[in-house]
């Protein structure tokens, strides 16, 4: 292989790497959106159960664990540590932004400590906040998400040109 061929192959690989980086960023945003939507549904159900039936938390977490990973993680270790500790540890495993994670972690301090009405009210506030975040992220994906792969490829191509 000649030096020019090696440079062209290297430039192509840098362009491809940039495109894949942009595609991965888009995939991460979509995963965060799925997580936010799932959490919104699960928190809505949590709120309804607390308000209408005042279901005990162990049963509620177990039931919600089938649809949401957060509740499955908390349910699996329920009773071994305080709910707040389990909740915060489970939230840290989710693909969320800092603000959304902090809002969700704050809910852990309320669950199991106060009466059902207060727990439901706090759950509603967090759910609304996560739904607003999900709507904003969905708009961002629709407006800018398709461009990420192209922008990544362009950055890779510019890096290749700079290296020539």
Coordinates of C-alpha atoms in Angstrom, one line a residue:
X1 CA 0.0 0.0 0.0
X2 CA 1.2 3.4 -0.8
X3 CA 1.3 6.3 1.6
X4 CA -1.5 8.0 -0.2
X5 CA -3.7 4.9 0.1
X6 CA -3.0 4.7 3.8
X7 CA -3.9 8.3 4.3
X8 CA -7.1 7.9 2.4
X9 CA -8.0 4.8 4.4
X10 CA -7.2 6.6 7.6
X11 CA -9.3 9.6 6.6
X12 CA -12.2 7.3 5.7
X13 CA -11.9 5.6 9.1
X14 CA -11.8 8.9 10.9
X15 CA -14.9 10.0 9.0
X16 CA -16.6 6.7 9.9
X17 CA -15.7 7.0 13.5
X18 CA -17.1 10.5 13.7
X19 CA -20.4 9.3 12.1
X20 CA -20.6 6.4 14.5
X21 CA -20.0 8.7 17.4
X22 CA -22.9 10.9 16.3
X23 CA -25.1 7.9 15.8
X24 CA -24.2 6.7 19.3
X25 CA -25.1 10.1 20.8
X26 CA -28.5 9.9 19.1
X27 CA -29.0 6.4 20.4
X28 CA -28.2 7.6 23.9
X29 CA -30.7 10.4 23.7
X30 CA -33.4 7.9 22.5
X31 CA -32.6 5.6 25.4
X32 CA -32.9 8.5 27.9
X33 CA -36.2 9.4 26.3
X34 CA -37.5 5.8 26.6
X35 CA -36.4 5.8 30.3
X36 CA -38.1 9.1 31.0
X37 CA -41.4 7.9 29.4
X38 CA -41.3 4.6 31.3
X39 CA -40.6 6.4 34.6
X40 CA -43.5 8.8 33.8
X41 CA -45.9 5.9 33.3
X42 CA -44.7 4.0 36.4
X43 CA -44.8 7.1 38.6
X44 CA -48.3 7.8 37.4
X45 CA -49.3 4.3 38.5
X46 CA -47.5 4.8 41.8
X47 CA -49.4 8.0 42.4
X48 CA -52.7 6.4 41.6
X49 CA -52.1 3.4 43.8
X50 CA -51.0 5.5 46.7
X51 CA -54.0 7.8 46.3
X52 CA -56.8 5.3 45.7
X53 CA -55.7 2.1 47.4
X54 CA -52.8 3.1 49.7
X55 CA -51.0 0.0 48.6
X56 CA -48.0 -0.9 50.8
X57 CA -44.7 0.0 49.2
X58 CA -43.2 -3.5 49.0
X59 CA -46.2 -4.7 47.1
X60 CA -46.3 -1.6 44.9
X61 CA -42.6 -1.7 44.1
X62 CA -43.0 -5.4 43.2
X63 CA -45.9 -4.8 40.9
X64 CA -44.2 -1.8 39.2
X65 CA -41.0 -3.8 38.8
X66 CA -42.4 -5.6 35.8
X67 CA -42.6 -2.4 33.8
X68 CA -39.8 -0.2 35.2
X69 CA -36.2 -1.2 36.0
X70 CA -36.0 1.4 38.9
X71 CA -38.8 -0.3 40.8
X72 CA -37.4 -3.8 40.0
X73 CA -34.1 -2.8 41.6
X74 CA -35.6 -1.3 44.7
X75 CA -38.0 -4.3 45.1
X76 CA -35.3 -6.8 44.8
X77 CA -33.5 -5.4 47.8
X78 CA -36.4 -4.0 49.8
X79 CA -36.0 -4.4 53.5
X80 CA -32.2 -4.8 53.4
X81 CA -31.6 -1.0 53.6
X82 CA -33.7 2.1 54.0
X83 CA -35.9 2.9 51.0
X84 CA -34.1 6.2 50.4
X85 CA -30.7 4.4 50.1
X86 CA -32.1 1.7 47.7
X87 CA -33.9 4.3 45.7
X88 CA -30.9 6.6 45.2
X89 CA -28.7 3.6 44.3
X90 CA -31.2 2.5 41.7
X91 CA -31.6 6.0 40.2
X92 CA -27.8 6.3 39.7
X93 CA -28.0 3.3 37.3
X94 CA -30.5 5.0 35.0
X95 CA -29.4 6.9 31.9
X96 CA -30.7 10.3 33.1
X97 CA -29.4 13.8 33.1
X98 CA -28.3 15.4 36.4
X99 CA -31.5 17.4 37.0
X100 CA -33.8 14.5 36.3
X101 CA -31.8 12.2 38.5
X102 CA -31.8 14.8 41.4
X103 CA -35.5 15.2 41.1
X104 CA -36.0 11.5 41.2
X105 CA -33.6 11.0 44.1
X106 CA -35.5 13.6 46.1
X107 CA -38.6 11.5 45.8
X108 CA -36.8 8.6 47.5
X109 CA -36.6 10.8 50.7
X110 CA -40.4 11.0 50.7
X111 CA -41.4 7.5 49.9
X112 CA -42.2 5.5 53.0
X113 CA -41.8 8.4 55.4
X114 CA -45.0 10.4 55.0
X115 CA -48.7 9.6 54.6
X116 CA -50.0 8.4 51.3
X117 CA -51.4 11.8 50.2
X118 CA -48.0 13.5 50.6
X119 CA -46.2 10.7 48.8
X120 CA -48.7 10.9 46.0
X121 CA -48.3 14.7 45.7
X122 CA -44.5 14.5 45.6
X123 CA -44.7 11.7 43.1
X124 CA -47.0 13.9 40.9
X125 CA -44.5 16.7 41.0
X126 CA -41.6 14.6 40.0
X127 CA -43.7 12.9 37.3
X128 CA -44.6 16.2 35.8
X129 CA -41.0 17.3 35.8
X130 CA -39.8 14.2 34.1
X131 CA -42.6 14.5 31.5
X132 CA -41.5 18.0 30.7
X133 CA -37.9 16.8 30.3
X134 CA -39.1 14.0 28.1
X135 CA -41.1 16.4 25.9
X136 CA -38.1 18.7 25.6
X137 CA -35.8 15.8 24.8
X138 CA -38.2 14.5 22.2
X139 CA -38.3 17.9 20.5
X140 CA -34.5 18.0 20.5
X141 CA -34.2 14.5 19.0
X142 CA -36.7 15.5 16.2
X143 CA -35.0 18.8 15.5
X144 CA -31.4 17.9 15.9
X145 CA -31.0 14.2 16.3
X146 CA -30.8 13.3 12.6
X147 CA -27.9 15.7 12.2
X148 CA -25.6 14.1 14.8
X149 CA -24.3 11.4 12.5
X150 CA -23.6 13.9 9.7
X151 CA -21.9 16.3 12.1
X152 CA -19.8 13.5 13.5
X153 CA -18.8 12.5 10.0
X154 CA -17.9 16.1 9.2
X155 CA -15.8 16.4 12.3
X156 CA -14.0 13.1 11.4
X157 CA -13.4 14.4 7.9
X158 CA -12.0 17.7 9.2
X159 CA -9.7 15.8 11.6
X160 CA -8.5 13.7 8.7
X161 CA -7.8 16.8 6.6
X162 CA -5.9 18.3 9.5
X163 CA -3.8 15.1 9.8
X164 CA -2.8 15.2 6.1

